[in-house]
């Protein structure tokens, strides 16, 4: 297990963050070197608590290092639609054991990338605050990080938090811009792609058994997401955007990607946090990102369902 692909998850749990985290923690091919919390779906302190709660509830075979979130310089916008509930985990209100002193998320990112140069894949499933800070703190990181996969942005232009912006980018556009503009290799998995992978109510009928930690955990968080997708968005199915982005990091063959020149709008009356692509025939912007443009929906769904089932099997009470 210690020789698996090294991965660092940067998360703002968030129910879809939690599912992605669960899949990664029980994937025998992976070594989750750290999980760094970032404010987004919930404020920074709650995000840190949620990371700890998820790991405690799931008790994976190897506990990763945890990084502590703190507020982005410009603060976080308040969310008018609470898809994940006020506590971020569907009102499950998990108790956590005493919060230990944690290093700041950006320090943990720097440490882990430096400890295994070229080997760590960072999967960013929340606002890009931590990543931008890590890159500012240690400019050498850009050439040492293996790969960066980001759930965020919109390709077609239609956002989910505003008409123009996707949530993760909208929360901290300054940081997103810094990350987009950095020289590291990165892949963007935009909301247009992740929202194609939908899960109906049958997901709830096929959860891992209640005799597993994964099964019990999912029963406490997933029903809330179905309710909020129906009540807030009028959907009869849910999207697990972050789980789809994790799959993009692990199974690139299930996605088409195109090289693009992208930037982030910092402020605009209607467009703050929008991702803007230079699509001119003769581009003036530098190519700086690979963007997922097409997804094999059936295969990604299947991979997520298998990941959930595997987490169930690996977390049966006897284990
Ligand atoms: C992203 O926003 C968050 O609410 C989700 O966790 C996901 O990372 C989708 O726009
Ligand atoms: Ca997220």
PDB file of N, CA and C in Angstrom, residues 16 28 35 43 52 72 80 87 102 113 120 123 127 154 164 226-227 230 244 262 266 270 272 275-276 281 319:
ATOM      1  N   UNK A  16     -19.832  15.916  -1.802  1.00  0.00           N
ATOM      2  CA  UNK A  16     -19.118  15.285  -2.925  1.00  0.00           C
ATOM      3  C   UNK A  16     -17.621  15.217  -2.646  1.00  0.00           C
ATOM      4  N   UNK A  28      -6.631   0.822  -2.971  1.00  0.00           N
ATOM      5  CA  UNK A  28      -5.336   0.200  -2.684  1.00  0.00           C
ATOM      6  C   UNK A  28      -4.214   0.656  -3.623  1.00  0.00           C
ATOM      7  N   UNK A  35      -4.461  15.202   3.451  1.00  0.00           N
ATOM      8  CA  UNK A  35      -5.743  15.803   3.081  1.00  0.00           C
ATOM      9  C   UNK A  35      -5.721  17.202   3.684  1.00  0.00           C
ATOM     10  N   UNK A  43     -17.103  27.353   6.228  1.00  0.00           N
ATOM     11  CA  UNK A  43     -15.961  28.181   6.629  1.00  0.00           C
ATOM     12  C   UNK A  43     -14.747  27.311   6.988  1.00  0.00           C
ATOM     13  N   UNK A  52     -11.419  15.968   9.507  1.00  0.00           N
ATOM     14  CA  UNK A  52     -11.124  15.062  10.622  1.00  0.00           C
ATOM     15  C   UNK A  52     -12.295  14.099  10.865  1.00  0.00           C
ATOM     16  N   UNK A  72      -9.433  32.872   3.266  1.00  0.00           N
ATOM     17  CA  UNK A  72      -8.732  33.566   2.185  1.00  0.00           C
ATOM     18  C   UNK A  72      -8.656  35.062   2.470  1.00  0.00           C
ATOM     19  N   UNK A  80     -26.005  31.317  -1.064  1.00  0.00           N
ATOM     20  CA  UNK A  80     -27.453  31.396  -0.878  1.00  0.00           C
ATOM     21  C   UNK A  80     -28.127  30.040  -1.031  1.00  0.00           C
ATOM     22  N   UNK A  87     -23.641  22.362   8.031  1.00  0.00           N
ATOM     23  CA  UNK A  87     -22.372  21.792   8.529  1.00  0.00           C
ATOM     24  C   UNK A  87     -21.535  21.205   7.393  1.00  0.00           C
ATOM     25  N   UNK A 102      -2.837  21.380  14.138  1.00  0.00           N
ATOM     26  CA  UNK A 102      -2.548  21.002  12.749  1.00  0.00           C
ATOM     27  C   UNK A 102      -1.722  22.082  12.097  1.00  0.00           C
ATOM     28  N   UNK A 113       5.038  17.859  -1.193  1.00  0.00           N
ATOM     29  CA  UNK A 113       5.589  17.923  -2.558  1.00  0.00           C
ATOM     30  C   UNK A 113       7.110  17.855  -2.493  1.00  0.00           C
ATOM     31  N   UNK A 120       3.934  13.681  -6.468  1.00  0.00           N
ATOM     32  CA  UNK A 120       2.634  13.904  -5.802  1.00  0.00           C
ATOM     33  C   UNK A 120       1.622  14.537  -6.767  1.00  0.00           C
ATOM     34  N   UNK A 123      -5.009  16.905  -6.008  1.00  0.00           N
ATOM     35  CA  UNK A 123      -6.374  16.976  -6.542  1.00  0.00           C
ATOM     36  C   UNK A 123      -7.109  18.041  -5.734  1.00  0.00           C
ATOM     37  N   UNK A 127     -12.052  25.684  -3.376  1.00  0.00           N
ATOM     38  CA  UNK A 127     -11.394  26.918  -3.833  1.00  0.00           C
ATOM     39  C   UNK A 127      -9.868  26.747  -3.789  1.00  0.00           C
ATOM     40  N   UNK A 154     -15.916  26.838 -15.676  1.00  0.00           N
ATOM     41  CA  UNK A 154     -16.920  26.447 -16.667  1.00  0.00           C
ATOM     42  C   UNK A 154     -16.316  26.634 -18.043  1.00  0.00           C
ATOM     43  N   UNK A 164     -22.346  33.211 -14.398  1.00  0.00           N
ATOM     44  CA  UNK A 164     -21.063  33.161 -15.097  1.00  0.00           C
ATOM     45  C   UNK A 164     -19.997  32.325 -14.399  1.00  0.00           C
ATOM     46  N   UNK A 226     -29.589  14.374  -2.045  1.00  0.00           N
ATOM     47  CA  UNK A 226     -30.741  14.137  -2.935  1.00  0.00           C
ATOM     48  C   UNK A 226     -31.856  15.139  -2.639  1.00  0.00           C
ATOM     49  N   UNK A 227     -32.096  15.368  -1.336  1.00  0.00           N
ATOM     50  CA  UNK A 227     -33.165  16.321  -0.973  1.00  0.00           C
ATOM     51  C   UNK A 227     -32.820  17.719  -1.472  1.00  0.00           C
ATOM     52  N   UNK A 230     -33.148  18.215  -5.168  1.00  0.00           N
ATOM     53  CA  UNK A 230     -34.557  18.317  -5.598  1.00  0.00           C
ATOM     54  C   UNK A 230     -35.131  19.663  -5.180  1.00  0.00           C
ATOM     55  N   UNK A 244     -16.036  12.884  -9.629  1.00  0.00           N
ATOM     56  CA  UNK A 244     -15.708  12.827 -11.064  1.00  0.00           C
ATOM     57  C   UNK A 244     -14.326  13.418 -11.323  1.00  0.00           C
ATOM     58  N   UNK A 262      -6.268  29.920 -20.308  1.00  0.00           N
ATOM     59  CA  UNK A 262      -7.400  30.290 -19.451  1.00  0.00           C
ATOM     60  C   UNK A 262      -6.979  31.282 -18.380  1.00  0.00           C
ATOM     61  N   UNK A 266     -11.473  38.625 -12.019  1.00  0.00           N
ATOM     62  CA  UNK A 266     -11.402  38.935 -10.582  1.00  0.00           C
ATOM     63  C   UNK A 266     -12.592  39.734 -10.095  1.00  0.00           C
ATOM     64  N   UNK A 270     -21.168  41.278 -13.167  1.00  0.00           N
ATOM     65  CA  UNK A 270     -21.880  40.015 -13.353  1.00  0.00           C
ATOM     66  C   UNK A 270     -20.955  38.810 -13.465  1.00  0.00           C
ATOM     67  N   UNK A 272     -17.689  38.075 -11.830  1.00  0.00           N
ATOM     68  CA  UNK A 272     -16.625  37.710 -10.881  1.00  0.00           C
ATOM     69  C   UNK A 272     -16.503  36.187 -10.805  1.00  0.00           C
ATOM     70  N   UNK A 275     -14.397  31.781 -15.548  1.00  0.00           N
ATOM     71  CA  UNK A 275     -13.182  31.351 -16.234  1.00  0.00           C
ATOM     72  C   UNK A 275     -13.301  31.805 -17.691  1.00  0.00           C
ATOM     73  N   UNK A 276     -12.252  32.452 -18.164  1.00  0.00           N
ATOM     74  CA  UNK A 276     -12.266  33.019 -19.513  1.00  0.00           C
ATOM     75  C   UNK A 276     -11.187  32.316 -20.335  1.00  0.00           C
ATOM     76  N   UNK A 281      -8.656  32.757 -33.004  1.00  0.00           N
ATOM     77  CA  UNK A 281      -7.915  31.896 -33.934  1.00  0.00           C
ATOM     78  C   UNK A 281      -6.412  32.059 -33.714  1.00  0.00           C
ATOM     79  N   UNK A 319     -12.937  -5.481   9.781  1.00  0.00           N
ATOM     80  CA  UNK A 319     -11.597  -5.061   9.305  1.00  0.00           C
ATOM     81  C   UNK A 319     -11.059  -3.873  10.078  1.00  0.00           C
TER      82      UNK A 319
END
